JSON list of C-alpha atoms in Angstrom, two decimals:
[
{"chain": "A", "resi": 1, "resn": "SER", "atom": "CA", "xyz": [57.49, -47.80, 48.28]},
{"chain": "A", "resi": 2, "resn": "GLU", "atom": "CA", "xyz": [55.88, -49.70, 45.42]},
{"chain": "A", "resi": 3, "resn": "ASP", "atom": "CA", "xyz": [52.94, -48.27, 43.45]},
{"chain": "A", "resi": 4, "resn": "SER", "atom": "CA", "xyz": [49.70, -50.13, 44.13]},
{"chain": "A", "resi": 5, "resn": "GLY", "atom": "CA", "xyz": [47.53, -48.72, 41.35]},
{"chain": "A", "resi": 6, "resn": "TYR", "atom": "CA", "xyz": [46.85, -45.98, 38.90]},
{"chain": "A", "resi": 7, "resn": "VAL", "atom": "CA", "xyz": [44.72, -42.85, 39.00]},
{"chain": "A", "resi": 8, "resn": "ARG", "atom": "CA", "xyz": [43.32, -41.15, 35.94]},
{"chain": "A", "resi": 9, "resn": "GLY", "atom": "CA", "xyz": [42.69, -37.44, 36.28]},
{"chain": "A", "resi": 10, "resn": "VAL", "atom": "CA", "xyz": [39.52, -35.91, 34.81]},
{"chain": "A", "resi": 11, "resn": "ARG", "atom": "CA", "xyz": [38.20, -32.42, 34.58]},
{"chain": "A", "resi": 12, "resn": "SER", "atom": "CA", "xyz": [34.67, -31.04, 34.68]},
{"chain": "A", "resi": 13, "resn": "LEU", "atom": "CA", "xyz": [32.80, -29.72, 31.68]},
{"chain": "A", "resi": 14, "resn": "LEU", "atom": "CA", "xyz": [33.02, -26.01, 31.17]},
{"chain": "A", "resi": 15, "resn": "PRO", "atom": "CA", "xyz": [29.68, -24.20, 31.56]},
{"chain": "A", "resi": 16, "resn": "GLU", "atom": "CA", "xyz": [29.75, -23.16, 27.89]},
{"chain": "A", "resi": 17, "resn": "SER", "atom": "CA", "xyz": [30.03, -26.78, 26.73]},
{"chain": "A", "resi": 18, "resn": "GLY", "atom": "CA", "xyz": [26.22, -27.22, 26.85]},
{"chain": "A", "resi": 19, "resn": "ASN", "atom": "CA", "xyz": [23.67, -28.82, 29.14]},
{"chain": "A", "resi": 20, "resn": "TRP", "atom": "CA", "xyz": [24.62, -32.50, 28.82]},
{"chain": "A", "resi": 21, "resn": "GLY", "atom": "CA", "xyz": [27.41, -34.12, 30.73]},
{"chain": "A", "resi": 22, "resn": "PHE", "atom": "CA", "xyz": [28.39, -36.90, 33.06]},
{"chain": "A", "resi": 23, "resn": "PRO", "atom": "CA", "xyz": [25.95, -36.95, 36.01]},
{"chain": "A", "resi": 24, "resn": "VAL", "atom": "CA", "xyz": [26.88, -36.14, 39.60]},
{"chain": "A", "resi": 25, "resn": "SER", "atom": "CA", "xyz": [27.29, -39.35, 41.64]},
{"chain": "A", "resi": 26, "resn": "GLY", "atom": "CA", "xyz": [25.34, -38.03, 44.61]},
{"chain": "A", "resi": 27, "resn": "GLN", "atom": "CA", "xyz": [28.06, -38.98, 47.10]},
{"chain": "A", "resi": 28, "resn": "SER", "atom": "CA", "xyz": [28.10, -36.27, 49.76]},
{"chain": "A", "resi": 29, "resn": "ASN", "atom": "CA", "xyz": [30.08, -37.95, 52.55]},
{"chain": "A", "resi": 30, "resn": "ILE", "atom": "CA", "xyz": [33.80, -37.32, 52.52]},
{"chain": "A", "resi": 31, "resn": "ILE", "atom": "CA", "xyz": [35.21, -40.82, 52.71]},
{"chain": "A", "resi": 32, "resn": "HIS", "atom": "CA", "xyz": [38.87, -39.82, 52.31]},
{"chain": "A", "resi": 33, "resn": "TYR", "atom": "CA", "xyz": [38.93, -37.39, 55.22]},
{"chain": "A", "resi": 34, "resn": "SER", "atom": "CA", "xyz": [40.30, -33.96, 54.53]},
{"chain": "A", "resi": 35, "resn": "SER", "atom": "CA", "xyz": [43.93, -33.57, 55.43]},
{"chain": "A", "resi": 36, "resn": "GLY", "atom": "CA", "xyz": [44.82, -30.89, 52.92]},
{"chain": "A", "resi": 37, "resn": "TYR", "atom": "CA", "xyz": [46.10, -33.59, 50.55]},
{"chain": "A", "resi": 38, "resn": "ASP", "atom": "CA", "xyz": [42.81, -35.04, 49.25]},
{"chain": "A", "resi": 39, "resn": "PRO", "atom": "CA", "xyz": [40.98, -32.33, 47.33]},
{"chain": "A", "resi": 40, "resn": "GLY", "atom": "CA", "xyz": [39.82, -34.91, 44.78]},
{"chain": "A", "resi": 41, "resn": "ASP", "atom": "CA", "xyz": [37.44, -36.91, 47.01]},
{"chain": "A", "resi": 42, "resn": "ASP", "atom": "CA", "xyz": [34.05, -37.12, 45.25]},
{"chain": "A", "resi": 43, "resn": "GLY", "atom": "CA", "xyz": [32.32, -36.11, 48.48]},
{"chain": "A", "resi": 44, "resn": "VAL", "atom": "CA", "xyz": [34.27, -32.83, 48.35]},
{"chain": "A", "resi": 45, "resn": "ILE", "atom": "CA", "xyz": [34.28, -32.13, 44.62]},
{"chain": "A", "resi": 46, "resn": "GLN", "atom": "CA", "xyz": [30.71, -33.09, 43.64]},
{"chain": "A", "resi": 47, "resn": "ALA", "atom": "CA", "xyz": [31.87, -33.23, 40.02]},
{"chain": "A", "resi": 48, "resn": "GLY", "atom": "CA", "xyz": [29.38, -33.79, 37.24]},
{"chain": "A", "resi": 49, "resn": "TYR", "atom": "CA", "xyz": [26.29, -32.18, 35.78]},
{"chain": "A", "resi": 50, "resn": "PRO", "atom": "CA", "xyz": [24.14, -30.53, 36.97]},
{"chain": "A", "resi": 51, "resn": "ALA", "atom": "CA", "xyz": [25.47, -28.76, 39.98]},
{"chain": "A", "resi": 52, "resn": "ASN", "atom": "CA", "xyz": [22.81, -26.07, 39.79]},
{"chain": "A", "resi": 53, "resn": "PRO", "atom": "CA", "xyz": [19.87, -25.32, 42.08]},
{"chain": "A", "resi": 54, "resn": "GLY", "atom": "CA", "xyz": [17.38, -26.72, 39.54]},
{"chain": "A", "resi": 55, "resn": "GLY", "atom": "CA", "xyz": [18.52, -30.29, 40.17]},
{"chain": "A", "resi": 56, "resn": "ARG", "atom": "CA", "xyz": [19.24, -33.08, 37.78]},
{"chain": "A", "resi": 57, "resn": "PHE", "atom": "CA", "xyz": [15.74, -34.46, 37.20]},
{"chain": "A", "resi": 58, "resn": "GLN", "atom": "CA", "xyz": [12.69, -32.54, 36.05]},
{"chain": "A", "resi": 59, "resn": "ASP", "atom": "CA", "xyz": [9.15, -33.87, 36.51]},
{"chain": "A", "resi": 60, "resn": "ASN", "atom": "CA", "xyz": [7.31, -33.32, 33.22]},
{"chain": "A", "resi": 61, "resn": "HIS", "atom": "CA", "xyz": [3.89, -33.88, 34.89]},
{"chain": "A", "resi": 62, "resn": "ASP", "atom": "CA", "xyz": [2.88, -36.44, 32.24]},
{"chain": "A", "resi": 63, "resn": "GLY", "atom": "CA", "xyz": [4.24, -39.59, 33.89]},
{"chain": "A", "resi": 64, "resn": "THR", "atom": "CA", "xyz": [7.77, -38.85, 32.71]},
{"chain": "A", "resi": 65, "resn": "VAL", "atom": "CA", "xyz": [10.95, -37.36, 34.16]},
{"chain": "A", "resi": 66, "resn": "THR", "atom": "CA", "xyz": [13.70, -35.70, 32.11]},
{"chain": "A", "resi": 67, "resn": "ASP", "atom": "CA", "xyz": [17.30, -36.36, 33.15]},
{"chain": "A", "resi": 68, "resn": "ARG", "atom": "CA", "xyz": [18.99, -33.02, 32.52]},
{"chain": "A", "resi": 69, "resn": "ALA", "atom": "CA", "xyz": [22.43, -34.66, 32.68]},
{"chain": "A", "resi": 70, "resn": "THR", "atom": "CA", "xyz": [21.89, -37.27, 29.94]},
{"chain": "A", "resi": 71, "resn": "GLY", "atom": "CA", "xyz": [18.91, -35.88, 28.02]},
{"chain": "A", "resi": 72, "resn": "LEU", "atom": "CA", "xyz": [17.01, -39.16, 28.54]},
{"chain": "A", "resi": 73, "resn": "ILE", "atom": "CA", "xyz": [13.30, -39.19, 29.41]},
{"chain": "A", "resi": 74, "resn": "TRP", "atom": "CA", "xyz": [12.23, -41.88, 31.90]},
{"chain": "A", "resi": 75, "resn": "GLN", "atom": "CA", "xyz": [8.87, -43.21, 32.97]},
{"chain": "A", "resi": 76, "resn": "ILE", "atom": "CA", "xyz": [8.42, -42.04, 36.56]},
{"chain": "A", "resi": 77, "resn": "ASN", "atom": "CA", "xyz": [6.72, -45.29, 37.67]},
{"chain": "A", "resi": 78, "resn": "ASP", "atom": "CA", "xyz": [8.29, -48.69, 37.13]},
{"chain": "A", "resi": 79, "resn": "SER", "atom": "CA", "xyz": [6.29, -51.83, 36.28]},
{"chain": "A", "resi": 80, "resn": "ALA", "atom": "CA", "xyz": [5.40, -52.33, 39.97]},
{"chain": "A", "resi": 81, "resn": "PHE", "atom": "CA", "xyz": [3.48, -49.04, 40.04]},
{"chain": "A", "resi": 82, "resn": "LEU", "atom": "CA", "xyz": [2.37, -48.81, 36.39]},
{"chain": "A", "resi": 83, "resn": "PRO", "atom": "CA", "xyz": [0.69, -51.92, 34.97]},
{"chain": "A", "resi": 84, "resn": "VAL", "atom": "CA", "xyz": [0.39, -51.82, 31.18]},
{"chain": "A", "resi": 85, "resn": "GLY", "atom": "CA", "xyz": [-2.14, -54.24, 29.71]},
{"chain": "A", "resi": 86, "resn": "SER", "atom": "CA", "xyz": [-1.54, -57.62, 31.33]},
{"chain": "A", "resi": 87, "resn": "TYR", "atom": "CA", "xyz": [2.08, -56.76, 32.19]},
{"chain": "A", "resi": 88, "resn": "ARG", "atom": "CA", "xyz": [2.83, -55.64, 35.73]},
{"chain": "A", "resi": 89, "resn": "GLY", "atom": "CA", "xyz": [5.28, -56.14, 38.56]},
{"chain": "A", "resi": 90, "resn": "TYR", "atom": "CA", "xyz": [8.10, -58.64, 38.15]},
{"chain": "A", "resi": 91, "resn": "LEU", "atom": "CA", "xyz": [8.60, -59.68, 34.53]},
{"chain": "A", "resi": 92, "resn": "SER", "atom": "CA", "xyz": [10.81, -62.11, 32.64]},
{"chain": "A", "resi": 93, "resn": "TRP", "atom": "CA", "xyz": [13.33, -60.51, 30.28]},
{"chain": "A", "resi": 94, "resn": "GLU", "atom": "CA", "xyz": [11.09, -61.34, 27.28]},
{"chain": "A", "resi": 95, "resn": "ASP", "atom": "CA", "xyz": [8.06, -59.84, 29.01]},
{"chain": "A", "resi": 96, "resn": "ALA", "atom": "CA", "xyz": [10.08, -56.71, 29.79]},
{"chain": "A", "resi": 97, "resn": "PHE", "atom": "CA", "xyz": [10.18, -56.09, 26.03]},
{"chain": "A", "resi": 98, "resn": "ASN", "atom": "CA", "xyz": [6.46, -56.92, 25.79]},
{"chain": "A", "resi": 99, "resn": "TYR", "atom": "CA", "xyz": [5.75, -54.39, 28.56]},
{"chain": "A", "resi": 100, "resn": "VAL", "atom": "CA", "xyz": [7.59, -51.68, 26.60]},
{"chain": "A", "resi": 101, "resn": "ARG", "atom": "CA", "xyz": [5.84, -52.69, 23.36]},
{"chain": "A", "resi": 102, "resn": "GLU", "atom": "CA", "xyz": [2.48, -52.31, 25.15]},
{"chain": "A", "resi": 103, "resn": "MET", "atom": "CA", "xyz": [3.56, -48.89, 26.45]},
{"chain": "A", "resi": 104, "resn": "ASN", "atom": "CA", "xyz": [4.14, -47.81, 22.84]},
{"chain": "A", "resi": 105, "resn": "ILE", "atom": "CA", "xyz": [0.85, -49.29, 21.58]},
{"chain": "A", "resi": 106, "resn": "ARG", "atom": "CA", "xyz": [-1.05, -47.52, 24.37]},
{"chain": "A", "resi": 107, "resn": "HIS", "atom": "CA", "xyz": [0.94, -44.26, 24.01]},
{"chain": "A", "resi": 108, "resn": "VAL", "atom": "CA", "xyz": [1.79, -44.17, 27.72]},
{"chain": "A", "resi": 109, "resn": "GLY", "atom": "CA", "xyz": [2.44, -40.56, 28.73]},
{"chain": "A", "resi": 110, "resn": "GLY", "atom": "CA", "xyz": [1.47, -39.55, 25.19]},
{"chain": "A", "resi": 111, "resn": "TYR", "atom": "CA", "xyz": [4.56, -41.20, 23.65]},
{"chain": "A", "resi": 112, "resn": "SER", "atom": "CA", "xyz": [5.16, -44.18, 21.39]},
{"chain": "A", "resi": 113, "resn": "ASN", "atom": "CA", "xyz": [8.96, -44.40, 21.35]},
{"chain": "A", "resi": 114, "resn": "TRP", "atom": "CA", "xyz": [9.63, -46.11, 24.69]},
{"chain": "A", "resi": 115, "resn": "ARG", "atom": "CA", "xyz": [12.39, -48.71, 24.93]},
{"chain": "A", "resi": 116, "resn": "LEU", "atom": "CA", "xyz": [14.17, -50.80, 27.52]},
{"chain": "A", "resi": 117, "resn": "PRO", "atom": "CA", "xyz": [17.31, -48.91, 28.64]},
{"chain": "A", "resi": 118, "resn": "ASN", "atom": "CA", "xyz": [20.75, -50.37, 28.13]},
{"chain": "A", "resi": 119, "resn": "TYR", "atom": "CA", "xyz": [22.89, -51.17, 31.16]},
{"chain": "A", "resi": 120, "resn": "LEU", "atom": "CA", "xyz": [24.77, -47.85, 31.23]},
{"chain": "A", "resi": 121, "resn": "GLU", "atom": "CA", "xyz": [21.60, -45.79, 30.81]},
{"chain": "A", "resi": 122, "resn": "LEU", "atom": "CA", "xyz": [19.90, -47.64, 33.66]},
{"chain": "A", "resi": 123, "resn": "HIS", "atom": "CA", "xyz": [22.98, -47.34, 35.86]},
{"chain": "A", "resi": 124, "resn": "SER", "atom": "CA", "xyz": [23.06, -43.57, 35.24]},
{"chain": "A", "resi": 125, "resn": "LEU", "atom": "CA", "xyz": [19.95, -43.20, 37.44]},
{"chain": "A", "resi": 126, "resn": "PHE", "atom": "CA", "xyz": [21.80, -43.99, 40.64]},
{"chain": "A", "resi": 127, "resn": "ASP", "atom": "CA", "xyz": [22.36, -41.44, 43.35]},
{"chain": "A", "resi": 128, "resn": "PHE", "atom": "CA", "xyz": [24.94, -42.72, 45.81]},
{"chain": "A", "resi": 129, "resn": "SER", "atom": "CA", "xyz": [23.55, -40.57, 48.61]},
{"chain": "A", "resi": 130, "resn": "GLN", "atom": "CA", "xyz": [20.31, -42.61, 48.52]},
{"chain": "A", "resi": 131, "resn": "PHE", "atom": "CA", "xyz": [19.29, -46.14, 49.51]},
{"chain": "A", "resi": 132, "resn": "TYR", "atom": "CA", "xyz": [16.13, -48.24, 49.20]},
{"chain": "A", "resi": 133, "resn": "PRO", "atom": "CA", "xyz": [16.02, -47.35, 46.33]},
{"chain": "A", "resi": 134, "resn": "ALA", "atom": "CA", "xyz": [19.38, -45.78, 45.46]},
{"chain": "A", "resi": 135, "resn": "VAL", "atom": "CA", "xyz": [17.90, -43.27, 43.02]},
{"chain": "A", "resi": 136, "resn": "ASP", "atom": "CA", "xyz": [17.06, -39.58, 43.04]},
{"chain": "A", "resi": 137, "resn": "PRO", "atom": "CA", "xyz": [14.22, -38.70, 45.47]},
{"chain": "A", "resi": 138, "resn": "ILE", "atom": "CA", "xyz": [11.96, -37.83, 42.50]},
{"chain": "A", "resi": 139, "resn": "PHE", "atom": "CA", "xyz": [11.64, -41.61, 41.97]},
{"chain": "A", "resi": 140, "resn": "LYS", "atom": "CA", "xyz": [11.49, -42.65, 45.66]},
{"chain": "A", "resi": 141, "resn": "ASN", "atom": "CA", "xyz": [7.78, -43.50, 45.80]},
{"chain": "A", "resi": 142, "resn": "SER", "atom": "CA", "xyz": [7.46, -44.78, 42.24]},
{"chain": "A", "resi": 143, "resn": "VAL", "atom": "CA", "xyz": [10.14, -47.48, 41.81]},
{"chain": "A", "resi": 144, "resn": "GLN", "atom": "CA", "xyz": [10.82, -50.69, 43.69]},
{"chain": "A", "resi": 145, "resn": "SER", "atom": "CA", "xyz": [14.08, -51.23, 45.52]},
{"chain": "A", "resi": 146, "resn": "ASP", "atom": "CA", "xyz": [14.84, -54.44, 43.63]},
{"chain": "A", "resi": 147, "resn": "LEU", "atom": "CA", "xyz": [16.15, -55.79, 40.31]},
{"chain": "A", "resi": 148, "resn": "HIS", "atom": "CA", "xyz": [15.39, -53.87, 37.09]},
{"chain": "A", "resi": 149, "resn": "TRP", "atom": "CA", "xyz": [16.07, -55.19, 33.58]},
{"chain": "A", "resi": 150, "resn": "SER", "atom": "CA", "xyz": [18.31, -53.53, 31.03]},
{"chain": "A", "resi": 151, "resn": "SER", "atom": "CA", "xyz": [18.27, -54.33, 27.31]},
{"chain": "A", "resi": 152, "resn": "SER", "atom": "CA", "xyz": [21.93, -55.42, 27.49]},
{"chain": "A", "resi": 153, "resn": "SER", "atom": "CA", "xyz": [22.82, -59.08, 27.30]},
{"chain": "A", "resi": 154, "resn": "ARG", "atom": "CA", "xyz": [25.82, -61.35, 27.15]},
{"chain": "A", "resi": 155, "resn": "ASN", "atom": "CA", "xyz": [26.25, -64.53, 25.14]},
{"chain": "A", "resi": 156, "resn": "LEU", "atom": "CA", "xyz": [27.38, -67.22, 27.57]},
{"chain": "A", "resi": 157, "resn": "SER", "atom": "CA", "xyz": [27.21, -70.89, 26.79]},
{"chain": "A", "resi": 158, "resn": "PRO", "atom": "CA", "xyz": [24.86, -72.74, 27.22]},
{"chain": "A", "resi": 159, "resn": "SER", "atom": "CA", "xyz": [22.43, -69.80, 27.33]},
{"chain": "A", "resi": 160, "resn": "ASN", "atom": "CA", "xyz": [22.33, -66.05, 27.08]},
{"chain": "A", "resi": 161, "resn": "ARG", "atom": "CA", "xyz": [22.43, -63.89, 30.18]},
{"chain": "A", "resi": 162, "resn": "HIS", "atom": "CA", "xyz": [20.81, -60.49, 30.54]},
{"chain": "A", "resi": 163, "resn": "TRP", "atom": "CA", "xyz": [21.98, -57.56, 32.67]},
{"chain": "A", "resi": 164, "resn": "ALA", "atom": "CA", "xyz": [19.82, -56.35, 35.54]},
{"chain": "A", "resi": 165, "resn": "ILE", "atom": "CA", "xyz": [20.61, -53.78, 38.21]},
{"chain": "A", "resi": 166, "resn": "GLN", "atom": "CA", "xyz": [19.64, -53.91, 41.87]},
{"chain": "A", "resi": 167, "resn": "PHE", "atom": "CA", "xyz": [17.96, -50.60, 42.77]},
{"chain": "A", "resi": 168, "resn": "THR", "atom": "CA", "xyz": [18.79, -51.12, 46.46]},
{"chain": "A", "resi": 169, "resn": "ASN", "atom": "CA", "xyz": [22.50, -50.47, 45.98]},
{"chain": "A", "resi": 170, "resn": "SER", "atom": "CA", "xyz": [23.21, -50.07, 42.22]},
{"chain": "A", "resi": 171, "resn": "HIS", "atom": "CA", "xyz": [24.88, -53.49, 41.93]},
{"chain": "A", "resi": 172, "resn": "GLY", "atom": "CA", "xyz": [24.48, -55.01, 38.47]},
{"chain": "A", "resi": 173, "resn": "THR", "atom": "CA", "xyz": [24.98, -58.54, 37.24]},
{"chain": "A", "resi": 174, "resn": "PHE", "atom": "CA", "xyz": [23.59, -60.83, 34.56]},
{"chain": "A", "resi": 175, "resn": "PHE", "atom": "CA", "xyz": [20.84, -63.40, 34.90]},
{"chain": "A", "resi": 176, "resn": "ASP", "atom": "CA", "xyz": [19.04, -66.06, 32.93]},
{"chain": "A", "resi": 177, "resn": "GLY", "atom": "CA", "xyz": [16.03, -64.12, 31.61]},
{"chain": "A", "resi": 178, "resn": "SER", "atom": "CA", "xyz": [13.82, -67.21, 31.45]},
{"chain": "A", "resi": 179, "resn": "THR", "atom": "CA", "xyz": [14.12, -68.01, 35.16]},
{"chain": "A", "resi": 180, "resn": "THR", "atom": "CA", "xyz": [14.74, -64.56, 36.70]},
{"chain": "A", "resi": 181, "resn": "THR", "atom": "CA", "xyz": [12.15, -61.81, 36.97]},
{"chain": "A", "resi": 182, "resn": "ALA", "atom": "CA", "xyz": [12.74, -58.12, 37.52]},
{"chain": "A", "resi": 183, "resn": "TYR", "atom": "CA", "xyz": [10.97, -54.78, 37.24]},
{"chain": "A", "resi": 184, "resn": "VAL", "atom": "CA", "xyz": [10.99, -52.54, 34.17]},
{"chain": "A", "resi": 185, "resn": "MET", "atom": "CA", "xyz": [11.68, -48.82, 33.90]},
{"chain": "A", "resi": 186, "resn": "ALA", "atom": "CA", "xyz": [11.38, -47.62, 30.30]},
{"chain": "A", "resi": 187, "resn": "VAL", "atom": "CA", "xyz": [13.25, -44.76, 28.68]},
{"chain": "A", "resi": 188, "resn": "MET", "atom": "CA", "xyz": [13.19, -42.73, 25.48]}
]
């Protein structure tokens, strides 16, 4: 038979390697049904950090959540639930940066170093065991199940495109930031 693809093996971090690591995907269903030959199915392995009873996200009780896998600190409420100045809800890509600037001016949560997350940081929030939105339950009642802007962009002629991620299902693509609006979830 002919090979149809490649598989790259990975191994988990050792406990002594520290607290940060690649986050658990959240997949709990075994898609490749156990037959004794598929011990690597993500639903079986649950590889990633943290796999401890404390959970991945910690509510800091100041409007922020710490991701114990990446070390990032997120606002718990996106722009739909946390208006800042005149910025709220769906925003253009430019206004997403204005929203974050206003967060810093107003010291939201007591901090002044908020920023728009890049595509990979934003995508790291997804929990594939969740839908509507597809994020950890700590965010369930504080983020919209819709597009969210990242700070990442791509230079495409005739105009630039900016990456946004759909919080319903973790699908990301790029949009024209002058005609598309999305929510904002800041990070530091």
